[in-house]
mmCIF file of C-alpha atoms in Angstrom:
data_model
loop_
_atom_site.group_PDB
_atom_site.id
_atom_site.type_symbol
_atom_site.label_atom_id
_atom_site.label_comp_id
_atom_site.label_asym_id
_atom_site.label_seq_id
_atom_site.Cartn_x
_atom_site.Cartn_y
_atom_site.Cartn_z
ATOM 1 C CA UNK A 1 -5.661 12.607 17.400
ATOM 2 C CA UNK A 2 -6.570 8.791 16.839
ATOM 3 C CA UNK A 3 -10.168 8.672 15.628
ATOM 4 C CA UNK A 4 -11.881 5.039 17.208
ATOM 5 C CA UNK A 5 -14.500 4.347 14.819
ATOM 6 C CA UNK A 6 -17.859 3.655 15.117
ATOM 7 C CA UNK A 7 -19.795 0.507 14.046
ATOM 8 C CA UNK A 8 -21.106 2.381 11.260
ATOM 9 C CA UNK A 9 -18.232 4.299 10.644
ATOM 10 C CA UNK A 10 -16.417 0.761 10.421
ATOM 11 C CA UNK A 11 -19.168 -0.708 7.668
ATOM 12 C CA UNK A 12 -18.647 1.847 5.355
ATOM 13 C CA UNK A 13 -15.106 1.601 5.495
ATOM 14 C CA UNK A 14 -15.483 -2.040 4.468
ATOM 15 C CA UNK A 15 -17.506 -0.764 1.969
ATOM 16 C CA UNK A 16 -15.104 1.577 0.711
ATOM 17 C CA UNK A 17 -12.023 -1.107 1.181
ATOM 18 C CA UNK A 18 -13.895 -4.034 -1.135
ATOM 19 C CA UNK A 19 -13.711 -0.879 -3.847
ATOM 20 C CA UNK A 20 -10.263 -0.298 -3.251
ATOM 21 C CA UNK A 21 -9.146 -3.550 -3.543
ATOM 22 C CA UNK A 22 -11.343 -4.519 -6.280
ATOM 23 C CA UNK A 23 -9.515 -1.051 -8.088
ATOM 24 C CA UNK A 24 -6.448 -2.711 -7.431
ATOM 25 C CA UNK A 25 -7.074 -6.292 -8.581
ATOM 26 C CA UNK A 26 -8.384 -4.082 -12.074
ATOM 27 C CA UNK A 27 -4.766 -2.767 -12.483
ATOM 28 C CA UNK A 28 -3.079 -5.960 -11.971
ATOM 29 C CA UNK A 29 -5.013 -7.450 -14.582
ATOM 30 C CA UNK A 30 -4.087 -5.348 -17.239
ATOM 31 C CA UNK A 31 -0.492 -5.338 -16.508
ATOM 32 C CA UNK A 32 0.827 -6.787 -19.509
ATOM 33 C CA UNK A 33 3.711 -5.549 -22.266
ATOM 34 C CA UNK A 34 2.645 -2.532 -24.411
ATOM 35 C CA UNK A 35 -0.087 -1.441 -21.526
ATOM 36 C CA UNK A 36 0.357 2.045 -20.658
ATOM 37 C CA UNK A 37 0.590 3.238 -16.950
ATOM 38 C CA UNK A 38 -2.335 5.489 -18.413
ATOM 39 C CA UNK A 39 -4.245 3.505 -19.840
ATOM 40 C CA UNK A 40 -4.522 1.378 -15.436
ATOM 41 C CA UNK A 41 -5.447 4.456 -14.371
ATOM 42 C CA UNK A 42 -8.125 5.270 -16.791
ATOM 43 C CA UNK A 43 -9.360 2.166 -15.978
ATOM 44 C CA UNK A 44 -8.946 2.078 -12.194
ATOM 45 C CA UNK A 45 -10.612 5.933 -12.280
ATOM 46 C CA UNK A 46 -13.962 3.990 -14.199
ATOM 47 C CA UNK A 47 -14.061 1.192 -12.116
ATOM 48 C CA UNK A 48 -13.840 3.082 -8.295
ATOM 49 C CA UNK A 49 -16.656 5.834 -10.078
ATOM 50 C CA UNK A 50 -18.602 3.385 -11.733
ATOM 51 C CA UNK A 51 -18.444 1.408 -8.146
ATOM 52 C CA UNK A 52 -20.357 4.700 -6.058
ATOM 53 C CA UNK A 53 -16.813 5.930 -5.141
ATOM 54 C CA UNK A 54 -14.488 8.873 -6.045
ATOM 55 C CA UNK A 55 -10.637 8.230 -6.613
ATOM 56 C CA UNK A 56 -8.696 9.174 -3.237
ATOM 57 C CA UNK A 57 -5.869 10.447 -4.763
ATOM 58 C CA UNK A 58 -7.369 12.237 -7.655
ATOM 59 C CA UNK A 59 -6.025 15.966 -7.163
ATOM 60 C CA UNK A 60 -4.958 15.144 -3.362
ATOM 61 C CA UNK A 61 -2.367 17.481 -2.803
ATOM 62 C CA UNK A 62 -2.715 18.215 -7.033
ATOM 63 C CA UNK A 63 -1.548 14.773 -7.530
ATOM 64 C CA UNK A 64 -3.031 14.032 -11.691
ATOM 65 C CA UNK A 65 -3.804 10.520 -11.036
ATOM 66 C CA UNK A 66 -6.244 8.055 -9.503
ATOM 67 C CA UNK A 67 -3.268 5.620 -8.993
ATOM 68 C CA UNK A 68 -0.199 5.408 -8.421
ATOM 69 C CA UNK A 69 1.569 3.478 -10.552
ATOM 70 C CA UNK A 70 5.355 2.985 -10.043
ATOM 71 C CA UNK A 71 8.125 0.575 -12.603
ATOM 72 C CA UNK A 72 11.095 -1.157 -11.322
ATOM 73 C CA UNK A 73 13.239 1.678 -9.329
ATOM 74 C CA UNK A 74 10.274 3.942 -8.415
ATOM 75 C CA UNK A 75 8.884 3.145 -4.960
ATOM 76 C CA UNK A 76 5.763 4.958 -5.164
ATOM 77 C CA UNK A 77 3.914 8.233 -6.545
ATOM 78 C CA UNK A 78 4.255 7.246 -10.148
ATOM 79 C CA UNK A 79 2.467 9.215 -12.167
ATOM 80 C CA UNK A 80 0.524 7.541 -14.723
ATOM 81 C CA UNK A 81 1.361 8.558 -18.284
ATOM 82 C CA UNK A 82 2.784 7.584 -22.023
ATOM 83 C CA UNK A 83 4.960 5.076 -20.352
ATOM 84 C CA UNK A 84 4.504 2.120 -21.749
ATOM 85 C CA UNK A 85 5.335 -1.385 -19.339
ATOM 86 C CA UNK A 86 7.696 -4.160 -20.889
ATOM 87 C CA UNK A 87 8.138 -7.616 -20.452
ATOM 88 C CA UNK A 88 10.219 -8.073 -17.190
ATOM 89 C CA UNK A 89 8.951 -5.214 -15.374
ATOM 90 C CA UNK A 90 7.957 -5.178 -11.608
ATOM 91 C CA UNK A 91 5.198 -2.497 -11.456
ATOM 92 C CA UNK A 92 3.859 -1.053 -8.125
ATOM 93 C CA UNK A 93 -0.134 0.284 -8.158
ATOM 94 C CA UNK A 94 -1.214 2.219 -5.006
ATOM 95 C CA UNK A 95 -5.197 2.827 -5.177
ATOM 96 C CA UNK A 96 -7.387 4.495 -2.964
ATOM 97 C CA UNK A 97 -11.179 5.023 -2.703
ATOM 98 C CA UNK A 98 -13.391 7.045 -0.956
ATOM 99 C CA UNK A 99 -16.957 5.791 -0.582
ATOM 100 C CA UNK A 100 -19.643 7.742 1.900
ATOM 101 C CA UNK A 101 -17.039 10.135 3.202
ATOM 102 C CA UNK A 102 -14.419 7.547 4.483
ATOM 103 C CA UNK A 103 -11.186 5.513 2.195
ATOM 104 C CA UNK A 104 -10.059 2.682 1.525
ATOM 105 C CA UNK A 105 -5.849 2.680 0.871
ATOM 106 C CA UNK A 106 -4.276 -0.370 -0.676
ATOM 107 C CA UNK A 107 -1.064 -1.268 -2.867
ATOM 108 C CA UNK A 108 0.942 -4.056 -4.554
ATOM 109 C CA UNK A 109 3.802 -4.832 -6.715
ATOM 110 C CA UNK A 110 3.212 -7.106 -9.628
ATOM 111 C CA UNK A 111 4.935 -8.710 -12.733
ATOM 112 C CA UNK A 112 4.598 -8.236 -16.223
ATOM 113 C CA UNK A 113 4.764 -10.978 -18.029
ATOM 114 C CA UNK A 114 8.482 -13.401 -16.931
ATOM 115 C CA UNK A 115 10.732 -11.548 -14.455
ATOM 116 C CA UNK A 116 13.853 -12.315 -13.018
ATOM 117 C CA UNK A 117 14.035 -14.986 -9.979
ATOM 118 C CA UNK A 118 15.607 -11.331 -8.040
ATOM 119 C CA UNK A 119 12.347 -9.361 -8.636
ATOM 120 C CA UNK A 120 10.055 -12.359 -7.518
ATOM 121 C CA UNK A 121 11.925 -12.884 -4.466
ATOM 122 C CA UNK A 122 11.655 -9.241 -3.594
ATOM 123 C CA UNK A 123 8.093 -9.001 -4.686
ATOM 124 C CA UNK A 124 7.257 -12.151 -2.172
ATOM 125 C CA UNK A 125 9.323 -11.146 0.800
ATOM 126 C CA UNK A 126 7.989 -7.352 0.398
ATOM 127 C CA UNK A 127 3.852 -9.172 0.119
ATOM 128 C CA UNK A 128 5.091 -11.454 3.152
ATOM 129 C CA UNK A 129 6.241 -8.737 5.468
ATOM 130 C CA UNK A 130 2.883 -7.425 5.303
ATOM 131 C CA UNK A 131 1.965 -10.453 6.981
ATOM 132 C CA UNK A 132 4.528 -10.898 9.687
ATOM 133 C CA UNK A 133 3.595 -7.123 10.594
ATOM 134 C CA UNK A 134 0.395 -7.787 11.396
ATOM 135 C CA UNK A 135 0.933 -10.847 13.478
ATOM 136 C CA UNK A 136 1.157 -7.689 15.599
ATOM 137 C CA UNK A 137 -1.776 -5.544 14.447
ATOM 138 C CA UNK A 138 -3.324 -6.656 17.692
ATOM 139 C CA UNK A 139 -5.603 -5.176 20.895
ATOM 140 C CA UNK A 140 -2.957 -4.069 23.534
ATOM 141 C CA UNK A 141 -0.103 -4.116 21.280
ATOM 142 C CA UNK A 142 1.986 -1.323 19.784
ATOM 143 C CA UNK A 143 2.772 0.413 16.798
ATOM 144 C CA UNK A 144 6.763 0.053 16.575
ATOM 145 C CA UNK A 145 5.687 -4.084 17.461
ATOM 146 C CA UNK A 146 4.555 -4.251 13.738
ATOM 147 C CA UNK A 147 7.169 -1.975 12.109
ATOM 148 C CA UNK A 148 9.778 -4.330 14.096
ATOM 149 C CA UNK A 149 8.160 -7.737 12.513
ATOM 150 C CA UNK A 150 8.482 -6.175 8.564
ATOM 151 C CA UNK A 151 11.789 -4.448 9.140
ATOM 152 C CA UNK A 152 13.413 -7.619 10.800
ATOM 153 C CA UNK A 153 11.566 -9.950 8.147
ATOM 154 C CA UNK A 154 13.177 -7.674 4.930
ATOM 155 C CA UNK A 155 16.609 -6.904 6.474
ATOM 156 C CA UNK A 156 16.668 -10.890 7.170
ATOM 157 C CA UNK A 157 17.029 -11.335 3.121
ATOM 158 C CA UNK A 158 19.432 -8.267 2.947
ATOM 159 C CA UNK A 159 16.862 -6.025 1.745
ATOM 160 C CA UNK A 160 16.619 -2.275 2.787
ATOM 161 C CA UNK A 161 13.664 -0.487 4.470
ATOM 162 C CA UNK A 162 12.275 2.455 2.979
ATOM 163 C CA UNK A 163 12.445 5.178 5.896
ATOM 164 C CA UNK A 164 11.171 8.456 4.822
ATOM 165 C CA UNK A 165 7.756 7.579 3.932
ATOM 166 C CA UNK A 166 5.457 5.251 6.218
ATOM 167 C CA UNK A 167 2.143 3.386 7.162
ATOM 168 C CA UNK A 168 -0.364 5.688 8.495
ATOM 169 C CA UNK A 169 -4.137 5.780 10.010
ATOM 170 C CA UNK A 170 -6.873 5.686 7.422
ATOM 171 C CA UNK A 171 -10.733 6.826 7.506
ATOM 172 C CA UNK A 172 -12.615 10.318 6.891
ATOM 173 C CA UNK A 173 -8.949 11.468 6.380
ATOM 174 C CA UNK A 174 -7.067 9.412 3.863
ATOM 175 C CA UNK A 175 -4.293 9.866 5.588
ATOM 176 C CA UNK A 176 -4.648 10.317 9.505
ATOM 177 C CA UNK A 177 -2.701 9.552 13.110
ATOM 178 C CA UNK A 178 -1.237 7.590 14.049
ATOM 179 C CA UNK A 179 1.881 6.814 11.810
ATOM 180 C CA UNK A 180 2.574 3.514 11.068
ATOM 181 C CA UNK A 181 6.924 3.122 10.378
ATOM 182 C CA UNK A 182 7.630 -0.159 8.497
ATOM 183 C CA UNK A 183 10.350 -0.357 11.033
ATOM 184 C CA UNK A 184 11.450 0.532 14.809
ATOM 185 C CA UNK A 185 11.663 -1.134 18.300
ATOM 186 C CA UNK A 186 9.233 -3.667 19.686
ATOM 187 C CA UNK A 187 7.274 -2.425 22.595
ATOM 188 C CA UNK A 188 7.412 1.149 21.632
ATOM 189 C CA UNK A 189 5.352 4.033 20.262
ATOM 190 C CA UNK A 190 0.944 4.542 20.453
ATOM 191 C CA UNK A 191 -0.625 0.978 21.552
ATOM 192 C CA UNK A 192 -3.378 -0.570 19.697
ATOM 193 C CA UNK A 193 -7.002 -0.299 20.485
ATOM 194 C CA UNK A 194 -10.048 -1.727 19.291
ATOM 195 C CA UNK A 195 -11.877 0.236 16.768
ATOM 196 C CA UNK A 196 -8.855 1.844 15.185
ATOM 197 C CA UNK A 197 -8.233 1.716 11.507
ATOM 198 C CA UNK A 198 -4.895 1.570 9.974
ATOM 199 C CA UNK A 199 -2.921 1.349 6.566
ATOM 200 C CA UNK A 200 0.110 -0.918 6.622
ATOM 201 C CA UNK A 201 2.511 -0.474 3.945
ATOM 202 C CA UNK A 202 5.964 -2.222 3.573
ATOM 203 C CA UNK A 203 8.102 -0.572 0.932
ATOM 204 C CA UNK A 204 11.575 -2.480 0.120
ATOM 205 C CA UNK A 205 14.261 -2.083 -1.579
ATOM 206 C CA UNK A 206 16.525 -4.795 -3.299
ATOM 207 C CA UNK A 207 19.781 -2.357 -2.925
ATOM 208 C CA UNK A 208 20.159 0.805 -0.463
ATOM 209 C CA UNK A 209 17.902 2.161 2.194
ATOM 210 C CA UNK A 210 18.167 5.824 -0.054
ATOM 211 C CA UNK A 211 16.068 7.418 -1.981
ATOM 212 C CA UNK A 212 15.148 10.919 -4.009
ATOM 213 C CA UNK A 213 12.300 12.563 -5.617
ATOM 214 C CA UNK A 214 12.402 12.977 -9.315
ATOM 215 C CA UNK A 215 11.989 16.229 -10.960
ATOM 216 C CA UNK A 216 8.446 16.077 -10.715
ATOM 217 C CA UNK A 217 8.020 16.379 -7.160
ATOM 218 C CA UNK A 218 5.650 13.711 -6.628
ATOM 219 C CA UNK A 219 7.866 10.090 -8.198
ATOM 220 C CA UNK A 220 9.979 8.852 -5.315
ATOM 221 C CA UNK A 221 12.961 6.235 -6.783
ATOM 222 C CA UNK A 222 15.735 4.487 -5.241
ATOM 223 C CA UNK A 223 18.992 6.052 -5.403
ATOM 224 C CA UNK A 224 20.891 3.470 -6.286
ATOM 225 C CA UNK A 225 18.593 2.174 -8.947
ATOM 226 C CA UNK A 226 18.115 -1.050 -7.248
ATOM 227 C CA UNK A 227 14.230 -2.502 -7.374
ATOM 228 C CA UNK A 228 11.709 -1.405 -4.911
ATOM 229 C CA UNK A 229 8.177 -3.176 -4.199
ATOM 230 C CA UNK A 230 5.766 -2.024 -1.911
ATOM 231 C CA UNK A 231 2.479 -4.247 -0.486
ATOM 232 C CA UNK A 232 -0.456 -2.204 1.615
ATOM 233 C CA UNK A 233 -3.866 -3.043 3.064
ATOM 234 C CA UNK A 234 -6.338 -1.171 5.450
ATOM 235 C CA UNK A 235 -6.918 -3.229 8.714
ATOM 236 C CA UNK A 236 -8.955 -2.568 11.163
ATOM 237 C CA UNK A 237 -7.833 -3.557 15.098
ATOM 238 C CA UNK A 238 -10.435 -5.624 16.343
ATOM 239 C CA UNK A 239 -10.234 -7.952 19.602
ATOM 240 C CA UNK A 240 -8.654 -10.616 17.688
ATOM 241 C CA UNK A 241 -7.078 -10.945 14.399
ATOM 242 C CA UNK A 242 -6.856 -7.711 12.963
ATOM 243 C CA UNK A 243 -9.463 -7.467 9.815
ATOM 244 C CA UNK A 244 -7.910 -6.588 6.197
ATOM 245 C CA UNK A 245 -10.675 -3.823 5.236
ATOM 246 C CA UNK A 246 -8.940 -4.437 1.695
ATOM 247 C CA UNK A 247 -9.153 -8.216 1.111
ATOM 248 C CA UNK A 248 -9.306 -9.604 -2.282
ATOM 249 C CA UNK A 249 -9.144 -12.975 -3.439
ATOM 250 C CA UNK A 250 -5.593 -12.385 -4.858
ATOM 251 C CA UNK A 251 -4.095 -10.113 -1.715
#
């Protein structure tokens, strides 16, 4: 069922979003060589608690972290540890907070210190996506309209779509209906109403459209070993432009 929020409902989840993507803005801040994945999450878990808020993903479906925090190959789940990030690096953080019952979901792939001219075009065209999606996110419109917009924007650059995991509705529920594919066929699939909050979230890989779970059963890499980046926000569908519930000054 697609839950239309209230006006209330919609303020707290603006509330909870400016958390998120403050959490978020945190990690890429300290992503530098010799930082450990651990050491971002430590630091996102202080700054969502300190903020009123409780880390979304913290033990949600016994995941260990309050990020996710994925290097180079792994497209998301990466479970903070030991690992330590090194010049060159692309590294993906995927936050979440939950503030008066309702979440905020946001993500982004940034660089450690100089990376190739490869990873920075994949890191842009994955961030830009984002945005040609949600030309879309509009009153009247429909779901597969946005997923259409990123997948033809990626494929244009001869970059792969990641299939098997997808946007999704966000609110009470961190993750609720309706999905939200990052690609598929304009004009198709649940249409757009007012009131309705969604997470967008382009994932893109520089090689081959498959993946696999590592050993762990959470990490999800790219089979090929080709670099992945992934770029989210929380919207909400309004009767215009569609409002970024995550919005930070470096989105």
């Amino acid at each position: 069922m697609i839950i239309i929020k209230t006006p209330r409902e919609i303020d707290l989840m603006r509330q909870a979003g400016k958390i998120t993507a403050g959490a978020r803005t945190i990690a890429r801040q300290m992503i530098e060589p010799g930082v450990t994945t651990l050491q971002i999450d430590k630091e996102v878990h202080r700054f969502i608690k300190k903020s009123g808020a409780v880390p979304s993903f913290l033990g949600y479906g016994g995941f260990p972290g309050s990020a996710c925090i994925s290097v180079n190959d792994e497209i998301i789940h990466g479970i903070p540890g030991p690992r330590v990030i090194h010049e060159g690096d692309i590294v993906s953080v995927d936050v979440g907070a939950k503030y008066k019952g309702f979440h905020g979901d946001c993500a982004g792939t940034y660089p450690c210190g100089e990376i190739s001219e490869d990873a920075r075009k994949l890191i842009e065209v994955t961030r830009q996506s984002f945005f040609e999606g949600i030309k879309f996110a509009r009153e009247g419109m429909r779901i597969g309209d946005i997923g259409h917009a990123i997948q033809e924007y990626a494929e244009s650059f001869g970059y792969s779509i990641v299939r098997e995991y997808v946007g999704h509705g966000v609110g009470a529920q961190l993750h609720e209906s309706p999905e939200v594919p990052n690609y598929g066929h304009a004009g198709h699939g649940v249409r757009l109403r007012k009131g309705m909050t969604i997470a967008v979230e382009p994932m893109v890989n520089a090689g081959g459209v498959a993946v696999r779970v590592l050993d762990n059963d959470w990490t999800v890499v790219t089979e090929d070993g080709s670099l992945s980046a992934h770029y989210e926000n929380s919207l909400l569908i309004t009767d215009g432009e569609p409002e970024i519930l995550t919005f930070a000054d470096d989105i």
